[in-house]
mmCIF file of C-alpha atoms in Angstrom:
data_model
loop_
_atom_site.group_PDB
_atom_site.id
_atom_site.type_symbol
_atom_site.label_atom_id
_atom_site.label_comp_id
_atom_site.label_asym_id
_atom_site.label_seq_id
_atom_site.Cartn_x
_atom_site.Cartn_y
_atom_site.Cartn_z
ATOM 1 C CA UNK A 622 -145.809 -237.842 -127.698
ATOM 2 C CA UNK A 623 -148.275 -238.866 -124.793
ATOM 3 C CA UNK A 624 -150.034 -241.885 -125.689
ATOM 4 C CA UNK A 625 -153.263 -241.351 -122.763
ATOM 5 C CA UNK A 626 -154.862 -244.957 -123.805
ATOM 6 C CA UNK A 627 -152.680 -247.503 -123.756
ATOM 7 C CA UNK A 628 -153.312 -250.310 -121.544
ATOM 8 C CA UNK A 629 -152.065 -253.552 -120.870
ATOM 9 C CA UNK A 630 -154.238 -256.563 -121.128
ATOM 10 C CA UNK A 631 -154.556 -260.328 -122.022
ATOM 11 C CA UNK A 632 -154.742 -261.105 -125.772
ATOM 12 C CA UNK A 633 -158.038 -262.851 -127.084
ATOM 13 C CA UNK A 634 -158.889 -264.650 -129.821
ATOM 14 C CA UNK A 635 -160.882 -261.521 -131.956
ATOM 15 C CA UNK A 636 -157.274 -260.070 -131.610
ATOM 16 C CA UNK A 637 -155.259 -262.893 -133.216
ATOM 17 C CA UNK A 638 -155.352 -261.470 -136.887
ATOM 18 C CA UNK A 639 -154.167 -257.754 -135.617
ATOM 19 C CA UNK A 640 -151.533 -259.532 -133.598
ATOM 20 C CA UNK A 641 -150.023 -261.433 -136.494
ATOM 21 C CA UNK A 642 -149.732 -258.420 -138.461
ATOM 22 C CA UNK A 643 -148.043 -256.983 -135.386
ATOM 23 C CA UNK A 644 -145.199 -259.424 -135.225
ATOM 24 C CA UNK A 645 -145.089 -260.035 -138.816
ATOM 25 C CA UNK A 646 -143.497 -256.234 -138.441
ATOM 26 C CA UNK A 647 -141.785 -256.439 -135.578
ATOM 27 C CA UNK A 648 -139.897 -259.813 -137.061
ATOM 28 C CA UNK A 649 -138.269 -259.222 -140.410
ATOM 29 C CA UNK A 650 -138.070 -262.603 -142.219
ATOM 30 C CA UNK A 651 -140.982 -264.223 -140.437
ATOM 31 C CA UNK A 652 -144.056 -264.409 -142.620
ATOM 32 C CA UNK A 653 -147.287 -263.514 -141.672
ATOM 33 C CA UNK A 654 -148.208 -267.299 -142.016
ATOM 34 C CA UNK A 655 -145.561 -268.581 -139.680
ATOM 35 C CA UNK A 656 -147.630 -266.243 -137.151
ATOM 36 C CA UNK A 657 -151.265 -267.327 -137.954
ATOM 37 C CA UNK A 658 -150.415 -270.885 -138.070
ATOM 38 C CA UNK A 659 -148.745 -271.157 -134.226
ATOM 39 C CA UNK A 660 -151.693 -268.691 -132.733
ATOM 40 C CA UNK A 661 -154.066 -270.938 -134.248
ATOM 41 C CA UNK A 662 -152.170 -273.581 -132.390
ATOM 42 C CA UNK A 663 -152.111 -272.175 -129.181
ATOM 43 C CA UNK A 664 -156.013 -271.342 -130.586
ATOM 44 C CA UNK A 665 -156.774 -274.692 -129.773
ATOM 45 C CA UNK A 666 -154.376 -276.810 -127.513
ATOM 46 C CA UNK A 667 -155.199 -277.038 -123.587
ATOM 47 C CA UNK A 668 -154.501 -274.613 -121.435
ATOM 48 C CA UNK A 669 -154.122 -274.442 -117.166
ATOM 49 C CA UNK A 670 -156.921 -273.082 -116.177
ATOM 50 C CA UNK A 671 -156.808 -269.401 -114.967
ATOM 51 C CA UNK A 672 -154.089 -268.819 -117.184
ATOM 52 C CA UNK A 673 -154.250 -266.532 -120.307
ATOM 53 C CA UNK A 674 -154.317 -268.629 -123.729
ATOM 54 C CA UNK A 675 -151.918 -266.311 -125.706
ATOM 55 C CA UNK A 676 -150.525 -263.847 -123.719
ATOM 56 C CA UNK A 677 -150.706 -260.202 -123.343
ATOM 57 C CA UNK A 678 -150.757 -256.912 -125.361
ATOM 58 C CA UNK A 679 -150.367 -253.097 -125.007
ATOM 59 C CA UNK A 680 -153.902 -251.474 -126.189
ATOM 60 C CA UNK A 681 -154.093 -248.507 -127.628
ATOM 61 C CA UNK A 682 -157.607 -247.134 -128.069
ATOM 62 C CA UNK A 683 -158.017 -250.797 -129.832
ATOM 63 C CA UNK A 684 -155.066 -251.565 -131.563
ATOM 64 C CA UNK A 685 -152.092 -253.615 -130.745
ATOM 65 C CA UNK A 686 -149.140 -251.575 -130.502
ATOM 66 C CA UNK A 687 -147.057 -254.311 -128.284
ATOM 67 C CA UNK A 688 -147.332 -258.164 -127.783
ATOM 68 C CA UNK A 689 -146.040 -260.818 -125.486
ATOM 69 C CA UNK A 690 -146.771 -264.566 -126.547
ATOM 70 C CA UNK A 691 -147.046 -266.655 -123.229
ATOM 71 C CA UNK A 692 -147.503 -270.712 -124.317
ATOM 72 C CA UNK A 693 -148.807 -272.230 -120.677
ATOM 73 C CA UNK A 694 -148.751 -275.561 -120.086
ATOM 74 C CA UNK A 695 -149.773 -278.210 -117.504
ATOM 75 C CA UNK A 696 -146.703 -281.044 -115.984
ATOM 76 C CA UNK A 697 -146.429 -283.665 -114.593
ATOM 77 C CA UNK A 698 -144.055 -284.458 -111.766
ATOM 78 C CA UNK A 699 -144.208 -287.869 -110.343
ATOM 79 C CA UNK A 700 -147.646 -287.204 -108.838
ATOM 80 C CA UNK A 701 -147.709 -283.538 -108.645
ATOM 81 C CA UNK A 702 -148.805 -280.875 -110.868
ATOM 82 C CA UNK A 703 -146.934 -277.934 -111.898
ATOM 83 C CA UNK A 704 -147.145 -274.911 -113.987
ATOM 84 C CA UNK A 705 -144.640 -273.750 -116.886
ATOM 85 C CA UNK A 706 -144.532 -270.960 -119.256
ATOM 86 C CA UNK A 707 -142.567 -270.692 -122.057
ATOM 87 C CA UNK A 708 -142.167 -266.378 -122.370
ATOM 88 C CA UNK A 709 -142.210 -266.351 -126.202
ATOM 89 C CA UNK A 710 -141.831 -263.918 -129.027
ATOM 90 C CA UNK A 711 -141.840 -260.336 -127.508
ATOM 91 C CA UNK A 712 -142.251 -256.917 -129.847
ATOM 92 C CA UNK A 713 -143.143 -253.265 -129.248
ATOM 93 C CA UNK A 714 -143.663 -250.590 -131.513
ATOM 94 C CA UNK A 715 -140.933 -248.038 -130.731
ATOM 95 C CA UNK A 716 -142.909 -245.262 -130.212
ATOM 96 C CA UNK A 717 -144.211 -247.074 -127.072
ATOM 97 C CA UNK A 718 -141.133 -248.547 -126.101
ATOM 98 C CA UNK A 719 -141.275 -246.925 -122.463
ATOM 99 C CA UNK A 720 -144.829 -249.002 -121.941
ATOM 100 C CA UNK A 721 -142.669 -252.504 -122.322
ATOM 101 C CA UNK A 722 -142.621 -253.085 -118.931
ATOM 102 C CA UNK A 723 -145.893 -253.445 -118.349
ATOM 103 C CA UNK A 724 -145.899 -256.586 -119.978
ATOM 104 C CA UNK A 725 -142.783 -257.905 -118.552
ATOM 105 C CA UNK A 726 -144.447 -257.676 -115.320
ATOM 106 C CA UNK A 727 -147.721 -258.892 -115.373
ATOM 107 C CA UNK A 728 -146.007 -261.868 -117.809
ATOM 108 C CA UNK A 729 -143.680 -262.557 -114.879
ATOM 109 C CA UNK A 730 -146.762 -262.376 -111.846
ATOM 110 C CA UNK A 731 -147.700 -265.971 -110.787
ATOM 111 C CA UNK A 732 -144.607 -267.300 -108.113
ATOM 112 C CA UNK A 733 -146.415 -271.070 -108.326
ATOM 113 C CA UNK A 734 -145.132 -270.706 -112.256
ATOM 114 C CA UNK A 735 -142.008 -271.638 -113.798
ATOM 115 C CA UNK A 736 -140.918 -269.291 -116.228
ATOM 116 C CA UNK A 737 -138.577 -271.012 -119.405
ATOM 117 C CA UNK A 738 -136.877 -268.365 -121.785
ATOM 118 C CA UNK A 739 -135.770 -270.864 -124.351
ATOM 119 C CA UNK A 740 -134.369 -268.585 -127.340
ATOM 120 C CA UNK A 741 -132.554 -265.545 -125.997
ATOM 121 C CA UNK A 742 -130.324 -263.617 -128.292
ATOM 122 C CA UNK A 743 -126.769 -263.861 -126.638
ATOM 123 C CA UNK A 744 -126.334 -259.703 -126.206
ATOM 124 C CA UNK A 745 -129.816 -260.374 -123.860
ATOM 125 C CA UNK A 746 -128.475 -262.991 -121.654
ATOM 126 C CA UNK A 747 -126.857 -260.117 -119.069
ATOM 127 C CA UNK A 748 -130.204 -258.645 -118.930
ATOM 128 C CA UNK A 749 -132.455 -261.905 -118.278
ATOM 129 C CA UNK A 750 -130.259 -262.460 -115.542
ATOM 130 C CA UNK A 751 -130.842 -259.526 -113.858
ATOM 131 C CA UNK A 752 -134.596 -260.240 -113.987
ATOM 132 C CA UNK A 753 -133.919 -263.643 -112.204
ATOM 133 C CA UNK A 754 -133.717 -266.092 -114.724
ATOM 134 C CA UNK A 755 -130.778 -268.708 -114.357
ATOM 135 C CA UNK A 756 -129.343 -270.898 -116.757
ATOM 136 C CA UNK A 757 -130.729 -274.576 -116.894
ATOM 137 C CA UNK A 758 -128.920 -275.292 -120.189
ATOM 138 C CA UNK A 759 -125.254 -273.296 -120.991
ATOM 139 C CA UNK A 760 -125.170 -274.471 -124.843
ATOM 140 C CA UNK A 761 -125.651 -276.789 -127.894
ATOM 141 C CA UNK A 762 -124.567 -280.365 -128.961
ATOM 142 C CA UNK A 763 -124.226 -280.672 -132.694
ATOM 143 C CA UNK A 764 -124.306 -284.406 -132.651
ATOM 144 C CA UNK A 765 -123.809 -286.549 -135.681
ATOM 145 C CA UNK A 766 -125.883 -290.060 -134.759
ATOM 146 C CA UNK A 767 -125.206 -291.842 -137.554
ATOM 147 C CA UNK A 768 -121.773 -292.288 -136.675
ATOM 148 C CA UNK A 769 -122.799 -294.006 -133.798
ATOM 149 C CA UNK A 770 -122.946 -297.729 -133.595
ATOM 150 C CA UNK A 771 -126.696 -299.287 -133.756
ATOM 151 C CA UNK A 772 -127.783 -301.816 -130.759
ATOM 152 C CA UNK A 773 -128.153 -305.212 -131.480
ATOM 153 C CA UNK A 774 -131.661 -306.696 -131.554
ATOM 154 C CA UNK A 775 -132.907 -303.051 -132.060
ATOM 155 C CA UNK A 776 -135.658 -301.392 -134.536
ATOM 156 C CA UNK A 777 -136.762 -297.969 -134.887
ATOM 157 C CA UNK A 778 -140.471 -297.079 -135.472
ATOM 158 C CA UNK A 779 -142.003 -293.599 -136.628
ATOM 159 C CA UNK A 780 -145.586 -293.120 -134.566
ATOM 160 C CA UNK A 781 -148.496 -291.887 -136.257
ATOM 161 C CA UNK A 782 -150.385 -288.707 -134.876
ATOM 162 C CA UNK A 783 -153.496 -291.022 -135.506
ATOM 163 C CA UNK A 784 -151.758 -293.979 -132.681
ATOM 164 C CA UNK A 785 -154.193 -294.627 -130.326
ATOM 165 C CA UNK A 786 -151.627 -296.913 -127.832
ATOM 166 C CA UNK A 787 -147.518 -297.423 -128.782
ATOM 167 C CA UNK A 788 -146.526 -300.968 -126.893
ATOM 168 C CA UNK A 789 -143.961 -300.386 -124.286
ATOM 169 C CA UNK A 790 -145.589 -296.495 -123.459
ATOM 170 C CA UNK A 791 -147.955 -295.298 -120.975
ATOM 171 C CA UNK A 792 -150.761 -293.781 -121.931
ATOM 172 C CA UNK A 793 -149.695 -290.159 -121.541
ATOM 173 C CA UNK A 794 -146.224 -290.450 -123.299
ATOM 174 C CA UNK A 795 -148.435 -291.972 -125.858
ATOM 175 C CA UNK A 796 -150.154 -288.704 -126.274
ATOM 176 C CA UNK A 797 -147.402 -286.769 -126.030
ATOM 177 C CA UNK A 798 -146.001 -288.612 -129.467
ATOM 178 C CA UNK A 799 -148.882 -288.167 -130.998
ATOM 179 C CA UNK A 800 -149.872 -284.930 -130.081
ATOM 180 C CA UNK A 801 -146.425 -283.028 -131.190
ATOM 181 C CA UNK A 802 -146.803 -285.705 -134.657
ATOM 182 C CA UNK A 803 -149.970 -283.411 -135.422
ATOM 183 C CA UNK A 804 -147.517 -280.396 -134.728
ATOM 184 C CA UNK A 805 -145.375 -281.989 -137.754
ATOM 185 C CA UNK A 806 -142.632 -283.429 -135.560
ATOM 186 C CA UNK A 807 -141.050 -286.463 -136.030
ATOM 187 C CA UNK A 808 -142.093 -288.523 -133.310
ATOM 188 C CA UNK A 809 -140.414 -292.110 -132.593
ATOM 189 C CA UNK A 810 -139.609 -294.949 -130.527
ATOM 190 C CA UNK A 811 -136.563 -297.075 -130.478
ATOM 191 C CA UNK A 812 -137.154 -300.949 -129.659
ATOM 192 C CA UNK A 813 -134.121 -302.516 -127.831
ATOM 193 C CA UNK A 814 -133.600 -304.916 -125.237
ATOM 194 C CA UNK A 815 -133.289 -302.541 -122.319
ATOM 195 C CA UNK A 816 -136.877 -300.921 -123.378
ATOM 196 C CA UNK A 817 -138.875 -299.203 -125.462
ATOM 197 C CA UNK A 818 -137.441 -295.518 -125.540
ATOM 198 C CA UNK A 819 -139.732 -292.283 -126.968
ATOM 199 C CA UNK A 820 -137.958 -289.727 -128.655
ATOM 200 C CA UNK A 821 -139.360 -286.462 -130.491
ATOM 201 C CA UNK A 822 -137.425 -283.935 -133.301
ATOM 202 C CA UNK A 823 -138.026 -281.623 -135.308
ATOM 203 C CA UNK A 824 -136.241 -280.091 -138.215
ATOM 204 C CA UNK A 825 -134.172 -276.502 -137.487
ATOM 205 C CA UNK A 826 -132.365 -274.511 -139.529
ATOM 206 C CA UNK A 827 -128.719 -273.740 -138.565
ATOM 207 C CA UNK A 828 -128.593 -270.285 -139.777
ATOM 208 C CA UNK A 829 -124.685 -269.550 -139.281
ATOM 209 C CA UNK A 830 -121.523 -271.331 -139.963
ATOM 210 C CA UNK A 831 -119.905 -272.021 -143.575
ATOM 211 C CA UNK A 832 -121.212 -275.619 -142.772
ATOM 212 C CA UNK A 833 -125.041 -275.727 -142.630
ATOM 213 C CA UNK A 834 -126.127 -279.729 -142.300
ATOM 214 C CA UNK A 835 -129.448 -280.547 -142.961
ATOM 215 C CA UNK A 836 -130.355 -280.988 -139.136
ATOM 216 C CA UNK A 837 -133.270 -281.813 -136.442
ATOM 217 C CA UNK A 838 -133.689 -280.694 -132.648
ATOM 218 C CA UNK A 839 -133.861 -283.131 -130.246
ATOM 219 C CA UNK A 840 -137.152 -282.070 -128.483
ATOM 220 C CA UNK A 841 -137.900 -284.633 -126.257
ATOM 221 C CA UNK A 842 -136.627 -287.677 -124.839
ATOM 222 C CA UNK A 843 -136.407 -289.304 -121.201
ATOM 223 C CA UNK A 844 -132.689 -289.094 -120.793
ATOM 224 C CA UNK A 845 -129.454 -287.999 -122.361
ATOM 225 C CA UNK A 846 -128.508 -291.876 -121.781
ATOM 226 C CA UNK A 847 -131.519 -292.931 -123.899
ATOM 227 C CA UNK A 848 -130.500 -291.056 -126.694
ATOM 228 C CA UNK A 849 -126.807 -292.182 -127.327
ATOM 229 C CA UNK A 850 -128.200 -296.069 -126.815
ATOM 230 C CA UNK A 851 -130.665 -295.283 -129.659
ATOM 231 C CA UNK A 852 -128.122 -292.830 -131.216
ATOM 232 C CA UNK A 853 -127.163 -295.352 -134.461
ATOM 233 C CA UNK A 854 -131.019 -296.058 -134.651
ATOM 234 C CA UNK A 855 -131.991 -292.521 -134.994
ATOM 235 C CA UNK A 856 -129.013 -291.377 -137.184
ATOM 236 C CA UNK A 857 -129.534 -294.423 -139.987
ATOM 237 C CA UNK A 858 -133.166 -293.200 -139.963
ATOM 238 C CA UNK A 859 -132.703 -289.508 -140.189
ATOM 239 C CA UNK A 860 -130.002 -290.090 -143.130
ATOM 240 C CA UNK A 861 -133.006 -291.802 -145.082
ATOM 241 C CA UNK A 862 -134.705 -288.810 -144.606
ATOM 242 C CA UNK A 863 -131.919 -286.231 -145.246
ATOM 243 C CA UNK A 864 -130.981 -285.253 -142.098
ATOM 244 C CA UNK A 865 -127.576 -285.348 -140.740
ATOM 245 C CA UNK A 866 -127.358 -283.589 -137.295
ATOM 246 C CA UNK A 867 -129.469 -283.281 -134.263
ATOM 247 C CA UNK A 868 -128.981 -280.864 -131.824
ATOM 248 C CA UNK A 869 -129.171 -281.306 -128.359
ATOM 249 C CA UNK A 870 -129.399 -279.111 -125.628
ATOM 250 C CA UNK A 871 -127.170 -278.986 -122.722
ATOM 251 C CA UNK A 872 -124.448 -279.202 -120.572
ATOM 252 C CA UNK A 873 -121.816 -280.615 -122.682
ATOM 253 C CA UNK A 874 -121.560 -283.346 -125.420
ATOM 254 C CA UNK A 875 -123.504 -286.716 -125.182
ATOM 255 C CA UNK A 876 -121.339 -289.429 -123.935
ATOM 256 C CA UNK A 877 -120.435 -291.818 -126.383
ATOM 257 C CA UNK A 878 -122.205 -290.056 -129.402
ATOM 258 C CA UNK A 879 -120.163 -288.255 -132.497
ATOM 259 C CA UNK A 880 -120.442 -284.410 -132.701
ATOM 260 C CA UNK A 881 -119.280 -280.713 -131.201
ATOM 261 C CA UNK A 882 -120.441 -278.710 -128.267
ATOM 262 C CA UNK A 883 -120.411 -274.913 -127.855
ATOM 263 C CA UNK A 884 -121.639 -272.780 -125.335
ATOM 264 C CA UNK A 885 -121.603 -269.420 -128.120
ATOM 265 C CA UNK A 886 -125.006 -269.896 -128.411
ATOM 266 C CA UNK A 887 -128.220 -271.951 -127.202
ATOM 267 C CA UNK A 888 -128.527 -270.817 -123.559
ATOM 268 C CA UNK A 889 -131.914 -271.533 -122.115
ATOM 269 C CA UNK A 890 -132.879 -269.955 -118.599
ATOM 270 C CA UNK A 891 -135.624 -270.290 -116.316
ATOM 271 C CA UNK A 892 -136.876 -268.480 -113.228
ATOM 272 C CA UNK A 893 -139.059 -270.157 -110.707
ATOM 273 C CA UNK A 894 -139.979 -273.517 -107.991
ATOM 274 C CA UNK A 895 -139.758 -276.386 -110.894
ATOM 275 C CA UNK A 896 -136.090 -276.555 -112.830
ATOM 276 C CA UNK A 897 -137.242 -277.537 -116.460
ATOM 277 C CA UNK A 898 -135.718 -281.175 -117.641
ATOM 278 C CA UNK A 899 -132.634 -280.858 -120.103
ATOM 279 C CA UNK A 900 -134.113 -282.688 -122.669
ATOM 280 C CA UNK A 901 -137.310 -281.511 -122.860
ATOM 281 C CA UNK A 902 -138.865 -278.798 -125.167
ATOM 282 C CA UNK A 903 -142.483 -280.047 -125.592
ATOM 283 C CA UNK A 904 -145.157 -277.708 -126.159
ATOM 284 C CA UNK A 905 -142.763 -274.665 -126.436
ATOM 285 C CA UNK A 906 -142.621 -272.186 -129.132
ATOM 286 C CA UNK A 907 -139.996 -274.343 -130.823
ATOM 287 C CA UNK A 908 -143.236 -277.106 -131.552
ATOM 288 C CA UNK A 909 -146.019 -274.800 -132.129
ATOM 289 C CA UNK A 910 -144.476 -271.732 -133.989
ATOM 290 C CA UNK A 911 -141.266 -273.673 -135.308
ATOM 291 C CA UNK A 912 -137.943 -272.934 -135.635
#
């Protein structure tokens, strides 16, 4: 069948409800809610200038036959800005399969962005690298905090979304807490004597294994170091809470904390100037859609 009006073009707001029904198809076991609630999200968080708010979709004559979520967001390096895009949840009807392209490439356009693919199904990782992409993170750390050993002279303290300054942050990692607490993460920061250390999870469902523990992803803190000195902290809090695990992406396991590492699963890639920090998943799909 020739299908004369399809076109390829950014995704606006009129076309969020149309778009949710789209991928509520295209993803068996995702709800139609899960999709309303992170476009409303991305409805109203900040975007780069220039760059499109949701994405892009293939038109045809009006309706939404295939989508590609783009979630653009503005860093911070030292004193320079850069550009990252987290490439998102990607669907097209199958009768316009042979249109897909067209948003693969206009997705991919803008060289001054860097381009994160942060939840690639393994049989795809052959193929992303062919388009580019190169891996930043190789696999998972299941790590078990609790079994680490809490500092001494050290508290743990859950930050409101409604903080307005957290002693010890600056004013931006301040907002970042409190911005991905209105996202329903659990945002902290561990009090010690070497410094007051910001850490953000959220909780995940491990979805294979015999084993399933109650678990949380490690979504942002400053260092791999940071987190196995705050480790014992985190874990005694997270057991209050029912939470066992927290994953953590990487390279390998987390010196000096409890836990098991595989590479089976979990690769993240990214293509362009600005290598993405290992422990770092802010504003990704993983906040505003969820896992």
């Amino acid at each position: 069948m020739i299908h004369t009006k399809v076109r390829c073009r950014e995704i606006i707001e009129s076309d969020v409800e149309a778009i949710a029904d789209l991928l509520t198809r295209g993803f068996v076991g995702r709800s139609r809610n899960y999709w309303i609630q992170g476009l409303r999200r991305q409805a109203f968080r900040p975007v780069p200038e220039g760059y499109p708010r949701f994405g892009y979709m293939l038109d045809n004559d009006g309706t939404p036959v295939g989508v590609l979520l783009l979630i653009y967001t503005t860093r911070m390096e030292g004193e320079k800005t850069t550009i990252q895009c987290n490439l998102s949840s990607w669907y097209v009807e199958p009768a316009y399969r042979n249109y897909a392209p067209l948003l693969t490439k206009i997705a991919q356009r803008h060289k001054e962005v860097t381009y994160l693919n942060i939840s690639p199904a393994p049989w795809t990782w052959p193929i992303i690298e062919t388009q580019g992409f190169r891996t930043y993170s190789r696999g998972m750390f299941f790590s078990v905090p609790a079994l680490s050993r809490a500092p001494r002279w050290s508290k743990i303290e859950v930050i409101s979304q409604h903080a307005k300054q957290v002693e010890g942050l600056s004013e931006a990692e301040t907002e970042l807490l409190t911005r991905h607490a209105r996202y329903n993460c659990l945002t902290l920061v561990c009090r010690t004597q070497q410094g007051t250390f910001p850490f953000i999870l959220q909780p995940v469902r491990i979805r294979r294994g015999i084993i399933a523990p109650p678990a949380m992803q490690l979504i942002y803190c400053r260092s791999a170091a940071e987190y196995a000195t705050c480790a014992g902290r985190i874990g005694r809090l997270l057991l209050r809470l029912g939470k066992v695990a927290v994953v953590v992406a990487g390279n390998g396991p987390v010196p000096g904390v409890a836990g098991l590492y595989t590479e089976r699963r979990g690769r993240k890639y990214f293509k362009g100037p600005h290598p993405p920090g290992l422990a770092d998943l802010t504003d990704t799909e993983l906040v505003l859609y969820g896992p």
